[in-house]
């Protein structure tokens, strides 16, 4: 094998390795959400909040305390979305119900599925945060260039520890794979059904033609 052949083999190996790494990174991005859920459920760290709606507790608002609530949004390399919030911080009283709008924007021309995974800081504030309505409870689906605004309705409990004056809610976007796979499967089944119908129609036409020639 001459030097030119060796160089070609080396380039081919490099390309194959690069493609394999990219595929692995893409698959890992889709696996982050379930891995994150399992890790936080086992360890109970990082201020992981419940993924189900909670009921409003009708309790007297504590006007003597003011809590600064901050909102931070983060994107994901595997999802071409932008997530923004109406206001980055607001002041609330424990026991008060508050609402803030979040906007999801799909910057691509194709439809995507994603999910905003929340966390709370400090972590000991997590049990005292009640989410009455939140987009984080389910996956979001956006068509190409679509924009969607969804409110977050929450309440801080009156028993929030006295040393907590600021609560930070962080929402990180992650791509969701299984919906895309289901969509691809539906498309495949629809195409297969169309092809089967076309083949059956062609077979019927050929049979009729053959019968006509026999007669």
Coordinates of C-alpha atoms in Angstrom, one line a residue:
X1 CA 0.0 0.0 0.0
X2 CA 1.5 3.3 -1.1
X3 CA 1.4 6.6 0.8
X4 CA -1.6 7.8 -1.1
X5 CA -3.7 4.8 -0.2
X6 CA -2.6 5.0 3.4
X7 CA -3.7 8.7 3.5
X8 CA -7.1 7.8 2.0
X9 CA -7.5 5.1 4.6
X10 CA -6.6 7.5 7.4
X11 CA -9.1 10.1 6.1
X12 CA -11.8 7.5 5.8
X13 CA -11.2 6.4 9.4
X14 CA -11.3 9.9 10.7
X15 CA -14.6 10.6 8.9
X16 CA -16.2 7.4 10.3
X17 CA -15.1 8.2 13.8
X18 CA -16.3 11.8 13.6
X19 CA -19.8 10.7 12.3
X20 CA -20.0 8.1 15.1
X21 CA -19.1 10.7 17.7
X22 CA -21.8 13.1 16.3
X23 CA -24.4 10.4 16.4
X24 CA -23.5 9.5 19.9
X25 CA -23.7 13.2 21.0
X26 CA -27.1 13.5 19.4
X27 CA -28.5 10.4 21.0
X28 CA -27.1 11.5 24.4
X29 CA -28.9 14.8 24.1
X30 CA -32.2 13.0 23.7
X31 CA -31.4 10.8 26.7
X32 CA -30.7 13.7 29.0
X33 CA -34.3 14.2 30.2
X34 CA -35.0 10.6 31.4
X35 CA -31.4 10.4 32.9
X36 CA -31.9 13.7 34.7
X37 CA -35.3 12.6 36.0
X38 CA -33.9 9.3 37.3
X39 CA -30.8 10.9 38.9
X40 CA -32.7 13.6 40.7
X41 CA -35.4 11.2 41.8
X42 CA -32.7 8.9 43.4
X43 CA -30.5 11.6 44.9
X44 CA -33.2 14.2 45.6
X45 CA -30.7 17.0 44.7
X46 CA -30.7 20.0 42.4
X47 CA -34.1 21.2 43.5
X48 CA -36.0 18.9 41.2
X49 CA -39.7 19.7 41.4
X50 CA -42.8 17.6 41.0
X51 CA -44.0 17.1 37.4
X52 CA -47.7 17.2 38.4
X53 CA -50.0 20.1 39.1
X54 CA -50.7 21.0 42.7
X55 CA -53.8 22.5 44.2
X56 CA -54.0 26.1 45.4
X57 CA -53.9 26.3 49.2
X58 CA -56.2 29.0 50.4
X59 CA -54.1 30.5 53.2
X60 CA -53.7 34.0 54.4
X61 CA -51.1 36.0 52.5
X62 CA -48.1 37.0 54.6
X63 CA -47.7 40.7 53.8
X64 CA -44.8 41.0 56.2
X65 CA -42.5 39.0 53.9
X66 CA -41.5 39.8 50.3
X67 CA -39.7 37.0 48.3
X68 CA -37.8 37.8 45.2
X69 CA -38.5 35.2 42.6
X70 CA -36.1 34.9 39.6
X71 CA -36.6 33.1 36.3
X72 CA -33.8 31.7 34.2
X73 CA -34.3 29.9 30.8
X74 CA -31.7 27.8 29.1
X75 CA -31.7 26.3 25.6
X76 CA -30.3 22.9 24.4
X77 CA -27.9 22.2 21.5
X78 CA -30.3 19.4 20.3
X79 CA -33.3 21.6 20.1
X80 CA -33.6 24.7 17.8
X81 CA -35.9 26.6 20.2
X82 CA -35.7 29.8 22.1
X83 CA -37.4 30.1 25.5
X84 CA -38.1 33.5 26.9
X85 CA -39.9 34.8 30.0
X86 CA -42.1 37.9 30.4
X87 CA -40.2 39.1 33.4
X88 CA -36.9 37.9 34.8
X89 CA -37.9 38.6 38.4
X90 CA -40.9 39.5 40.5
X91 CA -41.7 40.1 44.1
X92 CA -44.4 37.9 45.8
X93 CA -45.7 37.3 49.3
X94 CA -45.8 33.8 50.8
X95 CA -49.4 32.5 50.3
X96 CA -49.9 34.7 47.3
X97 CA -50.7 33.2 43.9
X98 CA -48.6 34.6 41.1
X99 CA -48.5 34.2 37.3
X100 CA -45.8 34.8 34.6
X101 CA -45.8 34.1 30.9
X102 CA -43.1 32.0 29.1
X103 CA -42.8 32.0 25.3
X104 CA -41.4 29.1 23.2
X105 CA -40.2 29.9 19.7
X106 CA -39.2 27.3 17.1
X107 CA -36.4 28.8 15.1
X108 CA -36.3 26.0 12.5
X109 CA -38.6 25.3 9.6
X110 CA -39.5 21.8 10.8
X111 CA -41.7 20.6 13.6
X112 CA -40.1 19.6 16.9
X113 CA -41.0 18.3 20.3
X114 CA -39.3 19.5 23.5
X115 CA -39.7 19.8 27.2
X116 CA -38.7 22.4 29.8
X117 CA -37.1 20.7 32.8
X118 CA -37.3 22.8 36.0
X119 CA -35.1 23.1 39.0
X120 CA -35.2 25.4 42.1
X121 CA -32.6 27.2 44.0
X122 CA -32.0 27.0 46.9
X123 CA -33.0 23.3 47.0
X124 CA -34.7 23.6 50.4
X125 CA -37.3 25.9 48.9
X126 CA -38.5 23.2 46.6
X127 CA -41.1 21.6 49.0
X128 CA -42.6 25.1 49.6
X129 CA -43.1 25.9 45.9
X130 CA -46.6 24.9 44.5
X131 CA -47.0 24.8 40.8
X132 CA -50.7 25.1 39.9
X133 CA -50.2 25.3 36.2
X134 CA -46.9 24.8 34.3
X135 CA -45.8 23.9 30.8
X136 CA -43.2 21.7 32.4
X137 CA -45.8 19.1 33.2
X138 CA -45.9 17.9 29.6
X139 CA -44.0 17.9 26.3
X140 CA -44.5 20.8 23.9
X141 CA -45.0 20.5 20.1
X142 CA -44.2 23.4 17.8
X143 CA -44.5 23.6 14.0
X144 CA -41.7 25.3 12.0
X145 CA -41.4 29.0 13.0
X146 CA -44.3 28.6 15.5
X147 CA -44.4 30.6 18.7
X148 CA -46.3 29.6 21.8
X149 CA -46.9 31.5 25.1
X150 CA -47.9 29.5 28.2
X151 CA -48.4 30.8 31.7
X152 CA -46.8 29.5 34.9
X153 CA -49.1 29.8 37.9
X154 CA -47.4 29.2 41.2
X155 CA -47.6 29.9 44.9
X156 CA -45.0 30.0 47.7
X157 CA -46.1 28.5 50.9
X158 CA -46.3 30.5 54.1
X159 CA -43.9 28.1 55.8
X160 CA -41.1 29.0 53.5
X161 CA -38.0 29.1 55.7
X162 CA -37.4 32.5 57.1
X163 CA -33.8 32.7 55.9
X164 CA -34.9 32.4 52.2
X165 CA -35.4 35.8 50.6
X166 CA -34.8 34.8 46.9
X167 CA -36.0 31.8 45.0
X168 CA -34.7 31.0 41.5
X169 CA -36.5 28.9 39.0
X170 CA -34.4 27.5 36.2
X171 CA -36.0 26.0 33.1
X172 CA -33.8 24.0 30.7
X173 CA -35.1 22.9 27.3
X174 CA -34.4 19.4 26.1
X175 CA -35.4 17.6 22.9
X176 CA -37.9 14.8 23.1
X177 CA -37.3 11.8 20.9
X178 CA -40.2 9.4 21.1
X179 CA -42.8 11.8 19.7
X180 CA -40.6 12.3 16.6
X181 CA -40.2 8.5 16.3
X182 CA -44.0 8.1 16.5
X183 CA -44.5 10.7 13.9
X184 CA -41.9 9.0 11.6
X185 CA -43.7 5.7 12.3
X186 CA -47.1 7.2 11.4
X187 CA -45.6 8.6 8.2
X188 CA -44.0 5.2 7.3
X189 CA -47.3 3.4 7.9
X190 CA -49.3 5.9 5.9
X191 CA -46.8 5.6 3.0
X192 CA -46.9 1.8 3.2
X193 CA -50.7 1.9 3.2
X194 CA -50.7 4.1 0.1
X195 CA -48.2 1.8 -1.7
X196 CA -50.3 -1.2 -0.8
X197 CA -53.4 0.4 -2.1
X198 CA -51.6 1.4 -5.3
X199 CA -50.3 -2.1 -5.7
X200 CA -53.7 -3.6 -5.1
X201 CA -55.3 -1.3 -7.7
X202 CA -52.6 -2.2 -10.2
X203 CA -53.1 -5.9 -9.6
X204 CA -56.9 -5.5 -10.0
X205 CA -56.4 -3.6 -13.2
X206 CA -54.0 -6.3 -14.6
X207 CA -56.5 -9.1 -13.6
X208 CA -59.4 -7.3 -15.4
X209 CA -57.2 -6.7 -18.5
X210 CA -56.2 -10.4 -18.5
X211 CA -59.8 -11.5 -18.1
X212 CA -60.8 -9.2 -21.0
X213 CA -58.2 -10.8 -23.3
X214 CA -59.3 -14.3 -22.4
X215 CA -62.9 -13.5 -23.3

